[in-house]
Short mmCIF file of C-alpha atoms and ligand atoms in Angstrom, two decimals:
data_model
loop_
_atom_site.label_atom_id
_atom_site.label_comp_id
_atom_site.label_asym_id
_atom_site.label_seq_id
_atom_site.Cartn_x
_atom_site.Cartn_y
_atom_site.Cartn_z
CA UNK V 293 0.01 0.00 0.00
CA UNK V 294 1.65 3.28 -1.02
CA UNK V 295 1.36 6.19 1.43
CA UNK V 296 -1.26 8.79 0.45
CA UNK V 297 -1.43 12.42 1.52
CA UNK V 298 -4.19 14.01 -0.50
CA UNK V 299 -4.55 17.73 0.22
CA UNK V 300 -7.92 18.40 1.56
CA UNK V 301 -10.35 20.92 0.23
CA UNK V 302 -10.16 23.73 2.83
CA UNK V 303 -13.80 24.86 3.56
CA UNK V 304 -14.60 28.58 3.42
CA UNK V 305 -14.59 30.37 6.79
CA UNK V 306 -11.14 29.04 8.05
CA UNK V 307 -9.72 32.49 8.04
CA UNK V 308 -12.68 33.68 10.10
CA UNK V 309 -12.30 31.07 12.75
CA UNK V 310 -8.54 31.77 12.70
CA UNK V 311 -9.03 35.39 13.39
CA UNK V 312 -11.63 34.61 16.15
CA UNK V 313 -9.30 32.29 18.14
CA UNK V 314 -6.35 34.60 17.76
CA UNK V 315 -8.52 37.41 19.18
CA UNK V 316 -9.56 35.04 22.00
CA UNK V 317 -5.91 34.13 22.68
CA UNK V 318 -4.68 37.69 22.53
CA UNK V 319 -7.40 38.72 25.07
CA UNK V 320 -6.64 35.91 27.48
CA UNK V 321 -2.84 36.56 27.39
CA UNK V 322 -3.29 40.25 27.91
CA UNK V 323 -5.73 39.58 30.81
CA UNK V 324 -3.08 37.43 32.49
CA UNK V 325 -5.04 34.23 32.06
CA UNK V 326 -1.93 32.33 30.66
CA UNK V 327 1.73 32.82 29.90
CA UNK V 328 2.92 31.10 26.72
CA UNK V 329 4.84 27.79 27.35
CA UNK V 330 6.15 24.81 25.49
CA UNK V 331 4.43 21.39 25.57
CA UNK V 332 1.22 23.29 26.54
CA UNK V 333 -1.10 20.47 25.65
CA UNK V 334 0.14 18.85 28.83
CA UNK V 335 -0.41 22.07 30.98
CA UNK V 336 -3.31 21.36 33.29
CA UNK V 337 -5.35 24.47 33.89
CA UNK V 338 -9.12 24.00 34.43
CA UNK V 339 -9.80 27.74 34.60
CA UNK V 340 -8.42 28.14 31.09
CA UNK V 341 -10.31 25.05 29.91
CA UNK V 342 -13.53 26.61 31.16
CA UNK V 343 -12.75 29.82 29.25
CA UNK V 344 -12.27 27.61 26.03
CA UNK V 345 -15.57 25.89 26.76
CA UNK V 346 -17.45 29.18 27.12
CA UNK V 347 -15.83 30.48 23.87
CA UNK V 348 -16.93 27.22 22.06
CA UNK V 349 -13.58 25.85 21.25
CA UNK V 350 -14.16 22.36 22.63
CA UNK V 351 -16.15 19.56 20.98
CA UNK V 352 -16.57 21.90 17.98
CA UNK V 353 -17.23 18.93 15.57
CA UNK V 354 -19.62 16.99 17.80
CA UNK V 355 -23.39 16.63 17.30
CA UNK V 356 -25.39 19.59 18.43
CA UNK V 357 -27.52 17.10 20.57
CA UNK V 358 -24.60 16.65 22.90
CA UNK V 359 -23.48 20.24 23.00
CA UNK V 360 -21.30 20.32 19.91
CA UNK V 361 -21.58 22.69 16.92
CA UNK V 362 -21.12 20.20 14.06
CA UNK V 363 -18.22 22.22 12.54
CA UNK V 364 -15.60 20.73 10.32
CA UNK V 365 -12.56 18.79 11.52
CA UNK V 366 -10.47 21.42 9.67
CA UNK V 367 -12.01 24.34 11.56
CA UNK V 368 -11.19 22.36 14.70
CA UNK V 369 -7.63 21.85 13.32
CA UNK V 370 -7.19 25.67 12.92
CA UNK V 371 -8.34 26.19 16.62
CA UNK V 372 -5.90 23.64 17.99
CA UNK V 373 -2.94 24.80 15.92
CA UNK V 374 -3.45 28.44 17.11
CA UNK V 375 -3.81 27.24 20.71
CA UNK V 376 -0.54 25.42 20.55
CA UNK V 377 1.32 28.05 18.56
CA UNK V 378 0.38 30.55 21.34
CA UNK V 379 1.62 28.12 24.02
CA UNK V 380 -1.78 28.17 25.91
CA UNK V 381 -2.49 25.72 28.65
CA UNK V 382 -4.98 23.36 26.94
CA UNK V 383 -3.85 20.25 28.87
CA UNK V 384 -6.86 19.66 31.05
CA UNK V 385 -9.38 19.26 28.21
CA UNK V 386 -6.93 18.11 25.50
CA UNK V 387 -7.42 14.36 25.60
CA UNK V 388 -11.14 14.59 26.12
CA UNK V 389 -11.58 16.98 23.20
CA UNK V 390 -9.01 15.06 20.80
CA UNK V 391 -9.89 11.46 21.37
CA UNK V 392 -12.12 10.44 24.42
CA UNK V 393 -15.15 12.47 23.26
CA UNK V 394 -14.87 11.23 19.58
CA UNK V 395 -14.36 7.70 20.81
CA UNK V 396 -17.58 7.97 22.85
CA UNK V 397 -19.49 9.49 20.02
CA UNK V 398 -18.45 6.63 17.72
CA UNK V 399 -18.68 3.68 20.10
CA UNK V 400 -20.41 4.79 23.43
CA UNK V 401 -24.05 4.30 24.51
CA UNK V 402 -26.46 7.12 24.36
CA UNK V 403 -26.48 7.08 28.23
CA UNK V 404 -22.73 7.67 28.38
CA UNK V 405 -22.83 10.37 25.68
CA UNK V 406 -25.38 12.23 27.61
CA UNK V 407 -23.64 11.78 30.91
CA UNK V 408 -20.29 13.03 29.69
CA UNK V 409 -20.20 15.01 26.31
CA UNK V 410 -21.88 18.29 27.43
CA UNK V 411 -19.57 18.55 30.44
CA UNK V 412 -16.47 18.12 28.11
CA UNK V 413 -17.80 20.78 25.79
CA UNK V 414 -18.09 23.21 28.77
CA UNK V 415 -14.53 22.57 29.71
CA UNK V 416 -15.46 20.92 32.92
CA UNK V 417 -14.98 17.16 32.36
CA UNK V 418 -11.47 15.85 31.61
CA UNK V 419 -10.11 12.41 30.60
CA UNK V 420 -6.96 10.36 30.63
CA UNK V 421 -5.79 7.54 28.50
CA UNK V 422 -5.71 4.18 30.31
CA UNK V 423 -3.72 2.05 27.99
CA UNK V 424 -0.13 1.53 29.26
CA UNK V 425 0.76 -0.89 32.07
CA UNK V 426 4.09 -1.79 33.83
CA UNK V 427 4.52 -4.62 31.28
CA UNK V 428 2.50 -3.28 28.32
CA UNK V 429 3.86 -0.11 26.65
CA UNK V 430 4.84 -0.51 23.03
CA UNK V 431 3.52 -3.96 23.26
CA UNK V 432 -0.03 -2.94 24.12
CA UNK V 433 -1.54 -6.32 23.41
CA UNK V 434 0.25 -7.53 26.49
CA UNK V 435 -2.31 -5.66 28.67
CA UNK V 436 -2.91 -7.82 31.81
CA UNK V 437 -5.47 -5.86 33.72
CA UNK V 438 -8.76 -7.76 33.70
CA UNK V 439 -12.40 -7.15 33.35
CA UNK V 440 -14.63 -9.97 34.59
CA UNK V 441 -18.40 -10.19 33.70
CA UNK V 442 -20.78 -9.79 36.62
CA UNK V 443 -24.40 -9.07 36.94
CA UNK V 444 -25.21 -5.71 35.18
CA UNK V 445 -21.56 -4.88 34.42
CA UNK V 446 -17.90 -5.78 34.85
CA UNK V 447 -15.37 -5.95 37.67
CA UNK V 448 -11.98 -4.40 36.84
CA UNK V 449 -8.65 -5.38 38.41
CA UNK V 450 -5.17 -4.44 37.67
CA UNK V 451 -2.85 -1.53 37.26
CA UNK V 452 -2.34 1.25 34.71
CA UNK V 453 0.71 3.52 34.52
CA UNK V 454 1.90 6.77 32.78
CA UNK V 455 -1.73 8.02 32.52
CA UNK V 456 -1.11 11.77 31.81
CA UNK V 457 -3.17 13.74 34.43
CA UNK V 458 -4.84 10.49 35.46
CA UNK V 459 -4.71 11.51 39.22
CA UNK V 460 -6.69 14.65 38.63
CA UNK V 461 -9.06 14.06 35.75
CA UNK V 462 -12.56 12.69 36.36
CA UNK V 463 -12.57 9.79 33.72
CA UNK V 464 -10.32 7.51 31.72
CA UNK V 465 -11.04 5.15 28.82
CA UNK V 466 -9.20 2.03 29.91
CA UNK V 467 -8.24 -1.10 27.98
CA UNK V 468 -8.79 -4.31 29.86
CA UNK V 469 -8.44 -7.99 29.04
CA UNK V 470 -11.98 -9.54 29.18
CA UNK V 471 -11.13 -13.00 27.80
CA UNK V 472 -8.19 -15.27 28.60
CA UNK V 473 -5.04 -14.42 26.68
CA UNK V 474 -4.49 -16.48 23.54
CA UNK V 475 -0.87 -16.41 22.25
CA UNK V 476 -2.17 -17.24 18.77
CA UNK V 477 -4.66 -14.29 18.78
CA UNK V 478 -3.02 -11.72 21.15
CA UNK V 479 -5.22 -8.79 20.10
CA UNK V 480 -8.43 -10.67 20.73
CA UNK V 481 -10.32 -10.50 24.16
CA UNK V 482 -9.71 -6.81 24.90
CA UNK V 483 -12.38 -4.32 25.81
CA UNK V 484 -12.44 -0.56 26.34
CA UNK V 485 -14.31 0.92 29.34
CA UNK V 486 -15.36 4.37 30.20
CA UNK V 487 -14.35 4.66 33.84
CA UNK V 488 -15.58 7.25 36.30
CA UNK V 489 -12.53 7.66 38.56
CA UNK V 490 -14.53 8.38 41.58
CA UNK V 491 -15.80 4.77 41.60
CA UNK V 492 -14.71 2.86 44.79
CA UNK V 493 -11.74 0.55 44.41
CA UNK V 494 -9.63 2.90 42.41
CA UNK V 495 -6.35 4.32 43.83
CA UNK V 496 -4.35 7.01 42.06
CA UNK V 497 -1.08 8.59 42.60
CA UNK V 498 0.94 11.20 40.75
CA UNK V 499 4.40 10.48 39.35
CA UNK V 500 6.93 13.32 39.23
CA UNK V 501 9.04 13.68 36.16
CA UNK V 502 12.45 15.27 35.32
CA UNK V 503 10.98 18.73 35.14
CA UNK V 504 9.34 18.40 38.64
CA UNK V 505 5.89 18.27 36.97
CA UNK V 506 3.38 15.76 38.26
CA UNK V 507 1.81 15.01 34.93
CA UNK V 508 1.94 11.28 35.01
CA UNK V 509 0.07 8.88 37.29
CA UNK V 510 -0.31 5.35 38.35
CA UNK V 511 -3.79 3.83 38.95
CA UNK V 512 -4.76 0.56 40.65
CA UNK V 513 -8.07 -1.11 40.27
CA UNK V 514 -9.37 -3.42 42.90
CA UNK V 515 -12.78 -5.08 42.12
CA UNK V 516 -13.99 -1.82 40.46
CA UNK V 517 -17.67 -2.15 39.22
CA UNK V 518 -18.34 -0.62 35.75
CA UNK V 519 -21.98 -0.88 34.45
CA UNK V 520 -22.53 -2.51 31.00
CA UNK V 521 -23.70 0.95 29.71
CA UNK V 522 -19.95 2.12 30.04
CA UNK V 523 -18.45 -0.55 27.64
CA UNK V 524 -17.41 1.02 24.36
CA UNK V 525 -18.42 -0.94 21.24
CA UNK V 526 -18.74 -4.63 22.12
CA UNK V 527 -16.82 -6.66 24.58
CA UNK V 528 -13.70 -8.13 22.75
CA UNK V 529 -13.59 -5.24 20.25
CA UNK V 530 -11.08 -3.28 22.27
CA UNK V 531 -8.13 -3.72 19.92
CA UNK V 532 -10.04 -2.38 16.96
CA UNK V 533 -11.30 0.57 18.90
CA UNK V 534 -7.84 1.44 20.42
CA UNK V 535 -6.03 1.47 17.00
CA UNK V 536 -8.80 3.69 15.63
CA UNK V 537 -8.19 6.04 18.59
CA UNK V 538 -4.41 6.15 17.89
CA UNK V 539 -4.93 7.62 14.42
CA UNK V 540 -6.54 10.64 16.10
CA UNK V 541 -3.84 10.70 18.74
CA UNK V 542 -0.92 10.62 16.43
CA UNK V 543 -1.41 13.06 13.63
CA UNK V 544 -2.41 16.35 15.03
CA UNK V 545 -0.55 19.65 15.23
CA UNK V 546 0.61 18.80 18.80
CA UNK V 547 3.06 16.40 17.13
CA UNK V 548 5.10 19.09 15.70
CA UNK V 549 4.11 22.29 17.55
CA UNK V 550 5.07 21.28 21.19
CA UNK V 551 8.13 23.49 21.15
CA UNK V 552 6.89 26.09 18.65
CA UNK V 553 6.65 28.89 21.27
CA UNK V 554 10.50 28.50 21.87
CA UNK V 555 11.08 28.80 18.11
CA UNK V 556 8.79 31.85 17.95
CA UNK V 557 10.56 33.38 21.04
CA UNK V 558 13.99 32.76 19.28
CA UNK V 559 13.03 34.93 16.36
CA UNK V 560 12.66 37.92 18.56
CA UNK V 561 15.92 37.50 20.45
CA UNK V 562 18.40 36.53 17.62
CA UNK V 563 20.52 39.48 16.52
CA UNK V 564 20.12 38.91 12.75
CA UNK V 565 23.15 36.52 12.50
CA UNK V 566 22.97 34.90 9.02
CA UNK V 567 23.50 31.34 10.26
CA UNK V 568 20.86 31.89 12.95
CA UNK V 569 18.47 32.89 10.30
CA UNK V 570 19.44 29.93 8.16
CA UNK V 571 18.79 27.52 11.03
CA UNK V 572 15.46 29.05 12.07
CA UNK V 573 14.27 29.18 8.45
CA UNK V 574 15.10 25.39 8.03
CA UNK V 575 13.03 24.55 11.11
CA UNK V 576 10.10 26.75 9.85
CA UNK V 577 10.25 24.98 6.42
CA UNK V 578 9.96 21.60 8.35
CA UNK V 579 6.86 22.83 10.06
CA UNK V 580 5.37 23.74 6.76
CA UNK V 581 5.82 20.23 5.29
CA UNK V 582 4.67 18.56 8.51
CA UNK V 583 1.56 20.75 8.66
CA UNK V 584 0.62 19.82 5.12
CA UNK V 585 0.87 16.13 5.98
CA UNK V 586 -1.01 16.49 9.24
CA UNK V 587 -3.76 18.49 7.49
CA UNK V 588 -4.06 15.79 4.94
CA UNK V 589 -4.53 13.13 7.75
CA UNK V 590 -7.10 15.41 9.35
CA UNK V 591 -8.96 15.56 5.97
CA UNK V 592 -8.98 11.75 5.71
CA UNK V 593 -10.28 11.34 9.24
CA UNK V 594 -12.97 13.78 8.36
CA UNK V 595 -13.93 11.64 5.29
CA UNK V 596 -14.33 8.69 7.67
CA UNK V 597 -11.08 6.87 6.66
CA UNK V 598 -8.50 5.59 9.22
CA UNK V 599 -5.03 6.52 7.78
CA UNK V 600 -3.08 4.81 10.53
CA UNK V 601 0.14 4.47 8.58
CA UNK V 602 0.19 8.07 7.51
CA UNK V 603 -0.63 9.10 11.08
CA UNK V 604 2.42 7.10 12.31
CA UNK V 605 4.62 8.86 9.75
CA UNK V 606 3.43 12.31 10.80
CA UNK V 607 4.14 11.44 14.47
CA UNK V 608 7.62 10.00 13.71
CA UNK V 609 8.72 12.95 11.60
CA UNK V 610 7.13 15.43 13.90
CA UNK V 611 8.84 14.08 16.89
CA UNK V 612 12.25 14.17 15.14
CA UNK V 613 11.64 17.94 14.37
CA UNK V 614 10.45 18.55 17.96
CA UNK V 615 13.53 16.98 19.46
CA UNK V 616 15.81 18.74 16.95
CA UNK V 617 14.43 22.22 17.54
CA UNK V 618 15.74 22.79 21.08
CA UNK V 619 19.10 21.44 20.18
CA UNK V 620 19.40 23.90 17.26
CA UNK V 621 18.14 26.79 19.24
CA UNK V 622 20.66 26.29 22.06
CA UNK V 623 23.47 26.78 19.63
CA UNK V 624 22.16 30.15 18.38
CA UNK V 625 23.90 33.40 19.11
CA UNK V 626 20.88 34.31 21.37
CA UNK V 627 22.26 32.16 24.22
CA UNK V 628 21.47 28.95 25.92
CA UNK V 629 18.75 27.51 28.19
CA UNK V 630 18.35 28.82 31.75
CA UNK V 631 15.56 28.23 34.19
CA UNK V 632 14.72 31.37 35.95
CA UNK V 633 13.03 34.65 34.97
CA UNK V 634 10.33 33.89 32.50
CA UNK V 635 11.77 34.61 29.15
CA UNK V 636 13.32 33.03 26.02
CA UNK V 637 15.99 31.17 28.06
CA UNK V 638 13.46 29.81 30.38
CA UNK V 639 11.16 28.53 27.61
CA UNK V 640 14.20 27.01 25.90
CA UNK V 641 15.15 25.20 29.18
CA UNK V 642 11.63 23.73 29.45
CA UNK V 643 11.74 22.61 25.83
CA UNK V 644 15.06 20.88 26.43
CA UNK V 645 13.86 19.08 29.46
CA UNK V 646 10.66 17.93 27.92
CA UNK V 647 12.16 16.90 24.52
CA UNK V 648 13.21 13.29 25.51
CA UNK V 649 9.52 12.36 26.17
CA UNK V 650 8.36 13.54 22.77
CA UNK V 651 9.37 10.27 21.09
CA UNK V 652 7.96 8.10 23.80
CA UNK V 653 4.45 9.35 24.39
CA UNK V 654 2.07 7.95 21.78
CA UNK V 655 4.45 5.39 20.34
CA UNK V 656 8.19 5.14 20.04
CA UNK V 657 10.19 5.56 16.66
CA UNK V 658 10.95 1.89 16.56
CA UNK V 659 7.20 1.00 16.87
CA UNK V 660 6.04 3.73 14.37
CA UNK V 661 8.62 2.70 11.86
CA UNK V 662 7.46 -0.93 12.26
CA UNK V 663 3.83 0.15 11.41
CA UNK V 664 5.05 2.29 8.50
CA UNK V 665 7.18 -0.64 7.16
CA UNK V 666 4.28 -2.98 7.44
CA UNK V 667 2.03 -0.42 5.64
CA UNK V 668 4.57 -0.29 2.77
CA UNK V 669 4.62 -4.06 2.53
CA UNK V 670 8.31 -4.19 3.64
CA UNK V 671 7.67 -6.36 6.69
C1 FAD P 196 5.03 12.22 28.17
C2 FAD P 196 4.31 10.84 28.14
C3 FAD P 196 3.00 10.67 28.34
C4 FAD P 196 2.39 9.49 28.29
N1 FAD P 196 1.01 9.44 28.58
C5 FAD P 196 0.32 8.28 28.50
C6 FAD P 196 -0.99 8.09 28.77
O1 FAD P 196 -1.69 9.21 29.01
N2 FAD P 196 -1.59 6.92 28.81
C7 FAD P 196 -0.96 5.81 28.55
O2 FAD P 196 -1.56 4.70 28.55
N3 FAD P 196 0.41 5.85 28.34
C8 FAD P 196 1.01 7.01 28.26
N4 FAD P 196 2.43 7.02 28.06
C9 FAD P 196 3.10 5.87 27.96
C10 FAD P 196 3.69 5.58 26.54
O3 FAD P 196 2.73 5.33 25.67
C11 FAD P 196 4.61 4.35 26.68
O4 FAD P 196 5.78 4.94 27.40
C12 FAD P 196 5.18 3.93 25.35
O5 FAD P 196 4.15 3.19 24.78
C13 FAD P 196 6.44 3.01 25.47
O6 FAD P 196 6.17 2.00 26.45
P1 FAD P 196 7.29 1.66 27.58
O7 FAD P 196 7.64 2.92 28.33
O8 FAD P 196 6.64 0.53 28.36
O9 FAD P 196 8.60 1.26 26.82
P2 FAD P 196 8.87 -0.23 26.14
O10 FAD P 196 7.59 -0.61 25.40
O11 FAD P 196 9.38 -1.07 27.15
O12 FAD P 196 9.97 0.13 25.12
C14 FAD P 196 11.32 0.34 25.48
C15 FAD P 196 12.21 0.53 24.33
O13 FAD P 196 12.18 -0.70 23.54
C16 FAD P 196 11.75 -0.37 22.14
N5 FAD P 196 10.88 -1.48 21.54
C17 FAD P 196 9.77 -1.96 22.09
N6 FAD P 196 9.14 -2.80 21.38
C18 FAD P 196 9.82 -2.89 20.20
C19 FAD P 196 9.76 -3.53 18.95
N7 FAD P 196 8.77 -4.46 18.70
N8 FAD P 196 10.65 -3.28 17.95
C20 FAD P 196 11.68 -2.39 18.15
N9 FAD P 196 11.83 -1.73 19.43
C21 FAD P 196 10.95 -1.96 20.36
C22 FAD P 196 11.03 0.86 22.27
O14 FAD P 196 11.10 1.68 21.08
C23 FAD P 196 11.77 1.61 23.27
O15 FAD P 196 12.89 2.26 22.92
C24 FAD P 196 3.08 8.28 28.14
C25 FAD P 196 4.53 8.37 27.94
C26 FAD P 196 5.03 9.62 28.03
C27 FAD P 196 6.59 9.62 27.86
#
């Protein structure tokens, strides 16, 4: 199968929504409601999420019946890229808006849609991704946490790790083994559940990372009852659902704009040195190419296709760009990274500390390249 990156027809009105979201962000920045930062889609700020909800920037494409506006995926794309480029703290609602809400719309029961989607749209309900376990990261089919059928629902047991913001969000979509593991069909027997994290039997603890941030978490499940209404799709369909979810997770502008605020800040502090300009220009050109590929995947998703291989390629190239950017910037004449007063050096220091994680979250290069090779028939 050759890779395919058709350029989507951009609907009219994109410039209007871009102007609107820029005006919103300018206003919020001037009012002191946020300070630009790198990796801002991990920055957990419920007050800012509620502002986004009030302004209509969450769940934009979702059905009106659940609080959405039925706008196009490309309009949403413009909003998300402007939010990231501005370094705004969209982390609280990011996962719910990007993948959990769409997953519930596609595969959830009407009861769950009504329970949850309007709260996400308002910027009040947040989600985590309950996939990874201590022995199931890249090899997600090794998931060992179990779901056992009981009267009216399921009992969940096991342990999840690395869930971004899992200790402070209200829900996760978790992947559990609901049929005994079969080595010949490793992807069978998995099920996704929508889990209210206030349910008894769940323990959560934050995990501190290199930067001192407590974004990660570990969650344990001890006989946690989840009603049948909170199963996504059909029991046993979990692998199919999770791979569909990953196409949404891997191809968005957050895969190449995480450190854009550092690049933007660099342009205002360099002293016009020609080699600085050449390096910055090269990085900006990369963003142009990545954006075209990412927009193409967004168009395919909007058309109802699942371009998993193309999404893996966007993520792999995007992560390479994001990891190269701080390395290039620190060699510019403007000076190196330094935590301290909030300014270019500080933003650059944050970018450098966050960069190692970019190629882990959402799939490592080795795993992504395996998917791409298989898609190209090379494996
Ligand atoms: C910032 C961040 C946020 C995250 N957020 C979440 C979250 O919200 N929810 C969640 O569920 N998880 C999350 N994760 C976990 C992430 O998805 C896993 O870390 C990732 O899947 C890798 O798994 P692992 O850490 O167990 O490493 P392993 O899978 O043990 O991999 C270790 C090394 O072996 C290599 N390797 C593994 N298998 C192969 C193979 N078949 N071929 C070649 N090389 C291979 C890998 O490339 C890697 O270099 C997050 C991780 C990070 C860094």
